[in-house]
PDB file of N, CA and C in Angstrom:
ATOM      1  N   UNK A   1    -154.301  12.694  -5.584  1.00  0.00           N
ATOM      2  CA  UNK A   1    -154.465  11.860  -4.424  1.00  0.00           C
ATOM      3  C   UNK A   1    -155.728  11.014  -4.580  1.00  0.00           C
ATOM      4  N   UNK A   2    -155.630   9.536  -4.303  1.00  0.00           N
ATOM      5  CA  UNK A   2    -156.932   8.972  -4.062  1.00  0.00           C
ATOM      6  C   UNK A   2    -156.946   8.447  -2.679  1.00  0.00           C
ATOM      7  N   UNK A   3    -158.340   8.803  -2.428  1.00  0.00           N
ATOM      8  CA  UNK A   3    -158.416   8.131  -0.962  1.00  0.00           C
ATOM      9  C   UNK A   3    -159.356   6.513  -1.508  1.00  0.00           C
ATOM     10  N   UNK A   4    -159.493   6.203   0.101  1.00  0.00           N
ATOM     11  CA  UNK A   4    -159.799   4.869  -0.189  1.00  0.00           C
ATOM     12  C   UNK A   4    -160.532   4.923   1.147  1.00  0.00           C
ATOM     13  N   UNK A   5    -161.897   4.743   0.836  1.00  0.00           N
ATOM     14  CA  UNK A   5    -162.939   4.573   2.246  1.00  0.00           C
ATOM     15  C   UNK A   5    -163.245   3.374   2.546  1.00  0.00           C
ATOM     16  N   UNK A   6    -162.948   2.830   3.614  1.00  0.00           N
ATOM     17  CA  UNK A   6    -163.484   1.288   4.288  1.00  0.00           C
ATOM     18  C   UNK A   6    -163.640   1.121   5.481  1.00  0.00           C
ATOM     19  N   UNK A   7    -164.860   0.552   6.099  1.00  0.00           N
ATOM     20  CA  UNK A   7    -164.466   0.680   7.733  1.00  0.00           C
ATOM     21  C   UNK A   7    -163.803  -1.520   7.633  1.00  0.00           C
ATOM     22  N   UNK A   8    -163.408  -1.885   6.363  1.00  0.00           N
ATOM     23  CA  UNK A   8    -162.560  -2.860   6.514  1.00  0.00           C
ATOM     24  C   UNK A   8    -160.728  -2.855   6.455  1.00  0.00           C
ATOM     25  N   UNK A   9    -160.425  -2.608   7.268  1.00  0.00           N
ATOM     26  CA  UNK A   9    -158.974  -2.097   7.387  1.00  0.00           C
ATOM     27  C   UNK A   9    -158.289  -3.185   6.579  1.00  0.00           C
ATOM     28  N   UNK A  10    -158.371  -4.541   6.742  1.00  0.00           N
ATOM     29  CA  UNK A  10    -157.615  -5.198   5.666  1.00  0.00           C
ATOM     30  C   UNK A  10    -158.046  -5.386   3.609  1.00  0.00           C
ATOM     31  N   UNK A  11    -159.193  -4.682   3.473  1.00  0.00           N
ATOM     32  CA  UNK A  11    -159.359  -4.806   2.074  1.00  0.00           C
ATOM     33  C   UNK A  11    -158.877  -3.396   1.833  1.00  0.00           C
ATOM     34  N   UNK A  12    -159.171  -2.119   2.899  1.00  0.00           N
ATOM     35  CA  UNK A  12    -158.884  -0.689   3.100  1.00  0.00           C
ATOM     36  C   UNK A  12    -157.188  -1.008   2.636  1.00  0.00           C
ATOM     37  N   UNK A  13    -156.218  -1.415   3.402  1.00  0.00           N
ATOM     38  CA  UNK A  13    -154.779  -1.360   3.680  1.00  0.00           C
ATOM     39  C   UNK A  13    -154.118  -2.631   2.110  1.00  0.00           C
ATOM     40  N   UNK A  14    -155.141  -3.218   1.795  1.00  0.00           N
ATOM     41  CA  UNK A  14    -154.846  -4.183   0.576  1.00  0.00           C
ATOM     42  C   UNK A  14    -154.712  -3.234  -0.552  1.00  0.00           C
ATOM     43  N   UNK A  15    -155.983  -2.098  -0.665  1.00  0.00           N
ATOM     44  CA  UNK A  15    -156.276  -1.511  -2.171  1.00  0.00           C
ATOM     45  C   UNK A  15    -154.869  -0.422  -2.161  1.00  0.00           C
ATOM     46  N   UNK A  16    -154.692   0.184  -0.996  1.00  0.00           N
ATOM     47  CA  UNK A  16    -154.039   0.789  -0.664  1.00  0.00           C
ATOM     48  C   UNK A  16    -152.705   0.840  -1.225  1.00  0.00           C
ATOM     49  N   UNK A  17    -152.387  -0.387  -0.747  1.00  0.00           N
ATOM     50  CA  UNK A  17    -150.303  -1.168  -0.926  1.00  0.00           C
ATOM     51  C   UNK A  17    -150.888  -1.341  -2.744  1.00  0.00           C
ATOM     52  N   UNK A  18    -151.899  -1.295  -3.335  1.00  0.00           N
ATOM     53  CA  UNK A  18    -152.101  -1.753  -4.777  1.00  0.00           C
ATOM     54  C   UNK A  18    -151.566  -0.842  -5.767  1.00  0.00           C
ATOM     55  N   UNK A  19    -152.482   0.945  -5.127  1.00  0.00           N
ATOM     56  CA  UNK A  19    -152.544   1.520  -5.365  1.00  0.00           C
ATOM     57  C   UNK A  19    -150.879   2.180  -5.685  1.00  0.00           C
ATOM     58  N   UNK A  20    -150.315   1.975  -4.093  1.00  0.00           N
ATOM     59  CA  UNK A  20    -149.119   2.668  -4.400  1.00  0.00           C
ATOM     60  C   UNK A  20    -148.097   1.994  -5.113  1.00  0.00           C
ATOM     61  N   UNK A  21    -148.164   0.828  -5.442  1.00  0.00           N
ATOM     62  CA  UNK A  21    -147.427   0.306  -6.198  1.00  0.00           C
ATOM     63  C   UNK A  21    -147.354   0.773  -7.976  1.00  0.00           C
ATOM     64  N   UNK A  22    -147.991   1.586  -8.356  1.00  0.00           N
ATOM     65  CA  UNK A  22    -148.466   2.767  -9.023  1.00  0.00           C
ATOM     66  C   UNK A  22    -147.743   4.120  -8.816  1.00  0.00           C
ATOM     67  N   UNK A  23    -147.081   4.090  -7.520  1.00  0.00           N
ATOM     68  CA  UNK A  23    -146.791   5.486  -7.142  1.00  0.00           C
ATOM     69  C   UNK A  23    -148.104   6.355  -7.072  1.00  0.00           C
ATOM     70  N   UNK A  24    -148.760   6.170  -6.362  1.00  0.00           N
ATOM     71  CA  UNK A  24    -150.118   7.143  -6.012  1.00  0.00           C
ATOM     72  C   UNK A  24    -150.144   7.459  -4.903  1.00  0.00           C
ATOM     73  N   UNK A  25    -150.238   9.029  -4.599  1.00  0.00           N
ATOM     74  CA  UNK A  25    -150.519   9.350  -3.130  1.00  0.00           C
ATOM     75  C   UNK A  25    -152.189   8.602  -3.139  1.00  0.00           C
ATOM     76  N   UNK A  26    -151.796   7.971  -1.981  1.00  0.00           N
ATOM     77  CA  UNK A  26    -152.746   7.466  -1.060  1.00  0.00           C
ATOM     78  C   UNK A  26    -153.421   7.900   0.471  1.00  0.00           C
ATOM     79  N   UNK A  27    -154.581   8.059   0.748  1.00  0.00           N
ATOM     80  CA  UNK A  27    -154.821   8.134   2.070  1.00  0.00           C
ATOM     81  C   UNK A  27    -155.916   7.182   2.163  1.00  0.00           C
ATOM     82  N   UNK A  28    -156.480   6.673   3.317  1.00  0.00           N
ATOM     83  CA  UNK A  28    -156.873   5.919   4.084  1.00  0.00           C
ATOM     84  C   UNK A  28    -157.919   6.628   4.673  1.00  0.00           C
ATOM     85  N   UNK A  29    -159.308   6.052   4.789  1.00  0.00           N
ATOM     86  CA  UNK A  29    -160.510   6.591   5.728  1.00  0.00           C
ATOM     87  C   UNK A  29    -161.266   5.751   6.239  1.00  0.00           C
ATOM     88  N   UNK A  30    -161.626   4.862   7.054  1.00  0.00           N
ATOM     89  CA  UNK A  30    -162.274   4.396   7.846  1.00  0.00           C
ATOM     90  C   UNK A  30    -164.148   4.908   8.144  1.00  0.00           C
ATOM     91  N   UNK A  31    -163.900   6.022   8.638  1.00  0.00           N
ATOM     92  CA  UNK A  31    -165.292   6.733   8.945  1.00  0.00           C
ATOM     93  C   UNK A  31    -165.468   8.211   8.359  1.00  0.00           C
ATOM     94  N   UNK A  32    -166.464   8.589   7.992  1.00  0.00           N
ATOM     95  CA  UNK A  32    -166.929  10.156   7.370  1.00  0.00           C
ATOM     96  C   UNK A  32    -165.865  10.969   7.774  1.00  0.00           C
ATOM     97  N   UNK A  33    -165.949  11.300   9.323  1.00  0.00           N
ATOM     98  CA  UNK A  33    -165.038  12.375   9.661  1.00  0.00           C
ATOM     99  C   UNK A  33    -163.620  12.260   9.269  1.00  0.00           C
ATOM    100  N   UNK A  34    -162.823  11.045   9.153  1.00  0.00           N
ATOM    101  CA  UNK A  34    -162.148  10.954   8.546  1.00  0.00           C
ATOM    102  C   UNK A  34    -162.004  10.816   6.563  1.00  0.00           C
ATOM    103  N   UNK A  35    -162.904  10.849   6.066  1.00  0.00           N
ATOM    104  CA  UNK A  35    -162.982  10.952   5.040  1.00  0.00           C
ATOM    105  C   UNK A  35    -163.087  12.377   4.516  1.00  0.00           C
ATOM    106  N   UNK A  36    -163.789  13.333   5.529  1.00  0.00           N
ATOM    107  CA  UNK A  36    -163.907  14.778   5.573  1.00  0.00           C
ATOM    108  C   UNK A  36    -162.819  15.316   5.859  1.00  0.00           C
ATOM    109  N   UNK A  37    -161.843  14.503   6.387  1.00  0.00           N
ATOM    110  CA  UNK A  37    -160.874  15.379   7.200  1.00  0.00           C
ATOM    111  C   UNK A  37    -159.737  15.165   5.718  1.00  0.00           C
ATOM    112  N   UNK A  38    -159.880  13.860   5.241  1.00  0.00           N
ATOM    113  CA  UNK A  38    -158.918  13.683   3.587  1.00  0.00           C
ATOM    114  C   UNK A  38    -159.443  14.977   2.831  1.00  0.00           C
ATOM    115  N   UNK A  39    -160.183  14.723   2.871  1.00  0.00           N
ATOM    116  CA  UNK A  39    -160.808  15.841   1.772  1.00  0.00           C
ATOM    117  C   UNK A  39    -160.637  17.450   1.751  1.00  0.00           C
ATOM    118  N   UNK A  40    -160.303  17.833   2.664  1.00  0.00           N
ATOM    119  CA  UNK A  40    -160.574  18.965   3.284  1.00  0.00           C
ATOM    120  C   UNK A  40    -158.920  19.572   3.272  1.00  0.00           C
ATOM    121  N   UNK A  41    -157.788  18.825   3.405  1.00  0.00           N
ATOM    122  CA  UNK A  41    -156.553  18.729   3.682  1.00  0.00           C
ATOM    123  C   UNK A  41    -155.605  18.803   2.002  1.00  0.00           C
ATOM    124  N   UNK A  42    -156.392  18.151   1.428  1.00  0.00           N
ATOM    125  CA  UNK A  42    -155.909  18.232  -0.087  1.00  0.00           C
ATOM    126  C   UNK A  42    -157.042  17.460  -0.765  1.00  0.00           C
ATOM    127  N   UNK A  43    -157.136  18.432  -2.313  1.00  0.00           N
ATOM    128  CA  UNK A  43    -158.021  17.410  -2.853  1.00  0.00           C
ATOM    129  C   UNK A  43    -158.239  16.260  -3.636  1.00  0.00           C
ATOM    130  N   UNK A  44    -159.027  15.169  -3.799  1.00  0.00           N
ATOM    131  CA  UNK A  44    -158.743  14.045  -4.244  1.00  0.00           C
ATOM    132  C   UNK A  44    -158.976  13.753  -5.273  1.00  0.00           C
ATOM    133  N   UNK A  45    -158.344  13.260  -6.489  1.00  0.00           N
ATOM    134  CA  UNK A  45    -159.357  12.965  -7.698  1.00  0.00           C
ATOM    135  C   UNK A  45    -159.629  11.958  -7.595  1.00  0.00           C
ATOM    136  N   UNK A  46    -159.940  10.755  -7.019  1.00  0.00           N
ATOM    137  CA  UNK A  46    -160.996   9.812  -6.602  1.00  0.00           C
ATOM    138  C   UNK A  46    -161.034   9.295  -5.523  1.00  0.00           C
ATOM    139  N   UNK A  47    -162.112   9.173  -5.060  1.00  0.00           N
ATOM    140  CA  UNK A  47    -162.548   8.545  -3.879  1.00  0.00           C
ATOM    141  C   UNK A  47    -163.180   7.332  -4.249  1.00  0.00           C
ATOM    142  N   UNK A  48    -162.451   5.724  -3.605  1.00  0.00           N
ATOM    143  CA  UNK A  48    -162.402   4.921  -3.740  1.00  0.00           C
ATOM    144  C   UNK A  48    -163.688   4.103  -2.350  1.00  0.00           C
ATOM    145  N   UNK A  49    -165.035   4.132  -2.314  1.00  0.00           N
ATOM    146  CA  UNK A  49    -165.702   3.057  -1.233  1.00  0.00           C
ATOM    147  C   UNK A  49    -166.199   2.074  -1.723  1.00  0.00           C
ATOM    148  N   UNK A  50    -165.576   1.432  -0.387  1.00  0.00           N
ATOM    149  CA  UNK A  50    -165.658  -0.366  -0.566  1.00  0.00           C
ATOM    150  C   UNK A  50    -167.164  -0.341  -0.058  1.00  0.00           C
ATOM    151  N   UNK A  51    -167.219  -1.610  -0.269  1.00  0.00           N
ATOM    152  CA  UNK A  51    -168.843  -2.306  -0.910  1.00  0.00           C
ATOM    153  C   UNK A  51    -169.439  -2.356   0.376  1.00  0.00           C
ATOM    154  N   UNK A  52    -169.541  -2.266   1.365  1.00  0.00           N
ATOM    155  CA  UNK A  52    -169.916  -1.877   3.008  1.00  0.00           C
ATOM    156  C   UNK A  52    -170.296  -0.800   3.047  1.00  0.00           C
ATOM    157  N   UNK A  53    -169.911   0.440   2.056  1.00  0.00           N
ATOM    158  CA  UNK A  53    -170.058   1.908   2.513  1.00  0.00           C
ATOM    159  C   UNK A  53    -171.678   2.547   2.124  1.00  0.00           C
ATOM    160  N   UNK A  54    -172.385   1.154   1.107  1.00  0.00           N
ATOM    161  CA  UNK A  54    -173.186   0.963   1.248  1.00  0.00           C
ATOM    162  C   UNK A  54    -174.451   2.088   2.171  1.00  0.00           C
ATOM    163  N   UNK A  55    -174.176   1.653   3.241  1.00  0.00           N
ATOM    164  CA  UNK A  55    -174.673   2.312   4.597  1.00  0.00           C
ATOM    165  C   UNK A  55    -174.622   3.733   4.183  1.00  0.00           C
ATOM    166  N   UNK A  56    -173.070   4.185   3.652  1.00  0.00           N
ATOM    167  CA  UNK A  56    -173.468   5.652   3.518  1.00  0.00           C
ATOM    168  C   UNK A  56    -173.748   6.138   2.286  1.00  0.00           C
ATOM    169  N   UNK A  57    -174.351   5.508   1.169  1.00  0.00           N
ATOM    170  CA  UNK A  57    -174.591   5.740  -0.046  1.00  0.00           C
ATOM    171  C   UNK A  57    -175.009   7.562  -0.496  1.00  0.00           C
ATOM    172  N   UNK A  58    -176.172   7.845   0.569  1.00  0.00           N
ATOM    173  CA  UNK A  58    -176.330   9.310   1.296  1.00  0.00           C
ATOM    174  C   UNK A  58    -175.307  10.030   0.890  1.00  0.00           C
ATOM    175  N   UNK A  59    -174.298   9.776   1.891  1.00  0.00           N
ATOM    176  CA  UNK A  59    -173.417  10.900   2.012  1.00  0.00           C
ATOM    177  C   UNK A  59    -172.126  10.597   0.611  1.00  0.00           C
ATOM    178  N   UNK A  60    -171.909   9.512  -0.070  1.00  0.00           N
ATOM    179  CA  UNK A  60    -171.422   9.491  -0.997  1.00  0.00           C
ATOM    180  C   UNK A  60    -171.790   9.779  -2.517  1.00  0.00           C
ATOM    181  N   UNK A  61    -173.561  10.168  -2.274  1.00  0.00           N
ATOM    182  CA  UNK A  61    -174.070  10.643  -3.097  1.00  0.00           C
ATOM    183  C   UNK A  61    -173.906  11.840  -3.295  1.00  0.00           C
ATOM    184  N   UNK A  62    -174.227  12.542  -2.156  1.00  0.00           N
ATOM    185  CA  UNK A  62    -173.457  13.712  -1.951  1.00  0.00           C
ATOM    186  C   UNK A  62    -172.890  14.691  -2.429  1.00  0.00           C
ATOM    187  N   UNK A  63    -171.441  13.719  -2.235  1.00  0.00           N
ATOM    188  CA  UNK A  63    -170.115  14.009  -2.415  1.00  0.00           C
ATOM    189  C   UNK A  63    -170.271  14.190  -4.040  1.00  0.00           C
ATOM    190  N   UNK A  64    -170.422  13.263  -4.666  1.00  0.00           N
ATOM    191  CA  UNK A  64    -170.414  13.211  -5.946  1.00  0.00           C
ATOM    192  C   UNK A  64    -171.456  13.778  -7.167  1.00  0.00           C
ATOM    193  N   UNK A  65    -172.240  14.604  -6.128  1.00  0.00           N
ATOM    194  CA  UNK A  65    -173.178  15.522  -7.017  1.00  0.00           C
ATOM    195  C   UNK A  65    -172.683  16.861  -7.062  1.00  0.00           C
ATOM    196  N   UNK A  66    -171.411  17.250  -6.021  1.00  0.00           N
ATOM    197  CA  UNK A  66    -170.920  18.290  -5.538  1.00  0.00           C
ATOM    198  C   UNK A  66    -170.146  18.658  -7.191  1.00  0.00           C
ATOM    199  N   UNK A  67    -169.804  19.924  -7.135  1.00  0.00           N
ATOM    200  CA  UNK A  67    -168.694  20.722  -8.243  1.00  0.00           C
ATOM    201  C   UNK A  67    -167.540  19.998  -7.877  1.00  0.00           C
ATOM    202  N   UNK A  68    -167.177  20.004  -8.927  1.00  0.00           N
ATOM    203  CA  UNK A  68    -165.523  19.309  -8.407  1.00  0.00           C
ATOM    204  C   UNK A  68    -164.402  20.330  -7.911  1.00  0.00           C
ATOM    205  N   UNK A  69    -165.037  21.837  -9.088  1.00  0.00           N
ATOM    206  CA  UNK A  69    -164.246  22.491  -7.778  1.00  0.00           C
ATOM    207  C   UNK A  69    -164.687  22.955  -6.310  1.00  0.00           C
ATOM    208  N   UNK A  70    -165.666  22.689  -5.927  1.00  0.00           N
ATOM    209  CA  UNK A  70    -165.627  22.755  -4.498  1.00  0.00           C
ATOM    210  C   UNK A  70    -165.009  22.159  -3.619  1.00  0.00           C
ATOM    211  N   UNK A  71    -164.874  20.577  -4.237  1.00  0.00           N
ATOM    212  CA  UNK A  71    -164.047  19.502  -3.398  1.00  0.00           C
ATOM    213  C   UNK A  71    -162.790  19.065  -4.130  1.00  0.00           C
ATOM    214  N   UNK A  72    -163.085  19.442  -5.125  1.00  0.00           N
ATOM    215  CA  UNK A  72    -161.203  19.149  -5.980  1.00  0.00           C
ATOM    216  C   UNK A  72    -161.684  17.392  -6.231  1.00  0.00           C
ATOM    217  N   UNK A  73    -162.695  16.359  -6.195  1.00  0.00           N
ATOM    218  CA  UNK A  73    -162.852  15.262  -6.248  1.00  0.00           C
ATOM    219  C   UNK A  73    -163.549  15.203  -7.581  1.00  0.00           C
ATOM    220  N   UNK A  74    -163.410  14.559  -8.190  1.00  0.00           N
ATOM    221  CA  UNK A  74    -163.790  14.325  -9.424  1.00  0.00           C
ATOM    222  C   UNK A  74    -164.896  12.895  -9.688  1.00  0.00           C
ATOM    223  N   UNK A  75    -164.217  12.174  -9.224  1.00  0.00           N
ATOM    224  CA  UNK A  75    -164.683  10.603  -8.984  1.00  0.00           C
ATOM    225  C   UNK A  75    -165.054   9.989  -7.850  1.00  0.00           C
ATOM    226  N   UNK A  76    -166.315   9.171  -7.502  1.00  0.00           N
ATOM    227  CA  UNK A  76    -166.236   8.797  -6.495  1.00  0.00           C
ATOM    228  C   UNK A  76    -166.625   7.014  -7.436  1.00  0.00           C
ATOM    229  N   UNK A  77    -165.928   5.707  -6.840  1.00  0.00           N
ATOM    230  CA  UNK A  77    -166.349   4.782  -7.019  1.00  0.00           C
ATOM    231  C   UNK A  77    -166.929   4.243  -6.184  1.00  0.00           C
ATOM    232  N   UNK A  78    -167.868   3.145  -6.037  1.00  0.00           N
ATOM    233  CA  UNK A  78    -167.873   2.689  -5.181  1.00  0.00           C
ATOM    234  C   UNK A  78    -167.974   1.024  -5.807  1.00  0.00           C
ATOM    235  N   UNK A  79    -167.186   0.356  -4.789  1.00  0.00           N
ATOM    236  CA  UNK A  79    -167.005  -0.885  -5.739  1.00  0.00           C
ATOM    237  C   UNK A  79    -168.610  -2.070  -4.930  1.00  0.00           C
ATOM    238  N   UNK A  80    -168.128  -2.863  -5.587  1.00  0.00           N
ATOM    239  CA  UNK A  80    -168.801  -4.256  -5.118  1.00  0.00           C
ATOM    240  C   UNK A  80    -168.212  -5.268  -4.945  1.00  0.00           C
ATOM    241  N   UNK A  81    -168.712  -6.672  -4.235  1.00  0.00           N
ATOM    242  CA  UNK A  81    -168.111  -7.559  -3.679  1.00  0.00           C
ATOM    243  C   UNK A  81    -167.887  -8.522  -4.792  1.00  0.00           C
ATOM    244  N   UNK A  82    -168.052  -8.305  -5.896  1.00  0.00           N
ATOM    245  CA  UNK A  82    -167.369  -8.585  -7.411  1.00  0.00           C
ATOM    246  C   UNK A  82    -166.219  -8.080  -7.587  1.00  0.00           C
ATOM    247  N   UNK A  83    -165.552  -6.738  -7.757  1.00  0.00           N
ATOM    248  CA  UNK A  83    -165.073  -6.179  -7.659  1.00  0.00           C
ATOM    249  C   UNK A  83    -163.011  -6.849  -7.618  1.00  0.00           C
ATOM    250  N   UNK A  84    -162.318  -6.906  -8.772  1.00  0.00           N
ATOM    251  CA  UNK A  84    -161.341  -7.660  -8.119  1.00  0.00           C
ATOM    252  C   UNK A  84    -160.405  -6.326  -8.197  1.00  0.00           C
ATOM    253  N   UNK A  85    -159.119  -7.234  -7.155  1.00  0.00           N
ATOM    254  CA  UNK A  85    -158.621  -5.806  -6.867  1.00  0.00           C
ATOM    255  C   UNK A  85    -157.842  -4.916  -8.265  1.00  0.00           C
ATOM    256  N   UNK A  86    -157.431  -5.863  -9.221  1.00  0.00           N
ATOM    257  CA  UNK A  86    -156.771  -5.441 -10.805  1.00  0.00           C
ATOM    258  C   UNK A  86    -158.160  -4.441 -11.169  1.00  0.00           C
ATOM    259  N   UNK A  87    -160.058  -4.499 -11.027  1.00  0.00           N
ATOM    260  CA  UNK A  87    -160.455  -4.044 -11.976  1.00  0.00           C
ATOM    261  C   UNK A  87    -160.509  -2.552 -10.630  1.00  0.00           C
ATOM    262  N   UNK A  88    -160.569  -2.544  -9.539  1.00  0.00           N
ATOM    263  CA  UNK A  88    -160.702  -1.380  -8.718  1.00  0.00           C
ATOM    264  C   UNK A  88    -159.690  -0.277  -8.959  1.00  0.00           C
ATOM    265  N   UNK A  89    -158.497  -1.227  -8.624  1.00  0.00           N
ATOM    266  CA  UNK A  89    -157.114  -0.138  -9.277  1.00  0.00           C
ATOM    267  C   UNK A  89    -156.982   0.539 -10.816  1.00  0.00           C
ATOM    268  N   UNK A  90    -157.909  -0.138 -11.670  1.00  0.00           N
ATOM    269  CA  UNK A  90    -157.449   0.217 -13.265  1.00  0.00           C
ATOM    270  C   UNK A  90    -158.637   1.440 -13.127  1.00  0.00           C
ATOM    271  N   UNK A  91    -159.815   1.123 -12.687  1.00  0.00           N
ATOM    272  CA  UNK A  91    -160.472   2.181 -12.530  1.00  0.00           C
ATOM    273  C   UNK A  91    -160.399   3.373 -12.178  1.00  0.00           C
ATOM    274  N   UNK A  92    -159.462   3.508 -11.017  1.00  0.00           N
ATOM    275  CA  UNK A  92    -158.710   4.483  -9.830  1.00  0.00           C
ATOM    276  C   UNK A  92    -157.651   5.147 -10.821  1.00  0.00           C
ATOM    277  N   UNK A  93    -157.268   4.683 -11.391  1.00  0.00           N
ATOM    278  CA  UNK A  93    -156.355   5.136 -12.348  1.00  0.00           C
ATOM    279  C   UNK A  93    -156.433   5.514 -13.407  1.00  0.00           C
ATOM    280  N   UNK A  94    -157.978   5.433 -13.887  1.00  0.00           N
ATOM    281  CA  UNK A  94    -158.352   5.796 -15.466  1.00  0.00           C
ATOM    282  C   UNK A  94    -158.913   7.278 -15.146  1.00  0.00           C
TER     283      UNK A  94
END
């Protein structure tokens, strides 16, 4: 599963339709608690935040210093406003 963190619902719901065109379970997170609540439910091998999430660099640091088996997450990206959507998805997928 990859999730995909954005509090931008249309670049969020863009990477998304990218992703599954791949056939990838996908979920969707908007805010922490919902990103906690992906996580927690099944685990992800990457977590995908868009270039806004910024703000929570903290808590995505986090995440990604954690064991992977604690969270089953392996990857966390976080992209930039460079970032096109072909090089986000090839990443997500490597």
């Amino acid at each position: 599963m990859i999730v995909v963190y954005s509090t931008n619902r249309v670049w969020r719901t863009a990477v998304a339709a990218a992703l599954r065109v791949h056939d990838v379970d996908v979920r969707m997170a908007s805010r922490q608690a919902e990103l906690a609540k992906c996580l927690a439910h099944s685990p992800a091998a990457v977590v995908i935040a868009g270039a806004e999430a910024g703000r929570y660099r903290e808590a995505m640091q986090t995440l990604a210093a954690l064991p992977s088996h604690s969270t089953g997450t392996h990857v966390v990206h976080a992209t930039t406003p460079d970032d096109t959507m072909e090089d986000i998805v090839r990443r997500a997928l490597s």
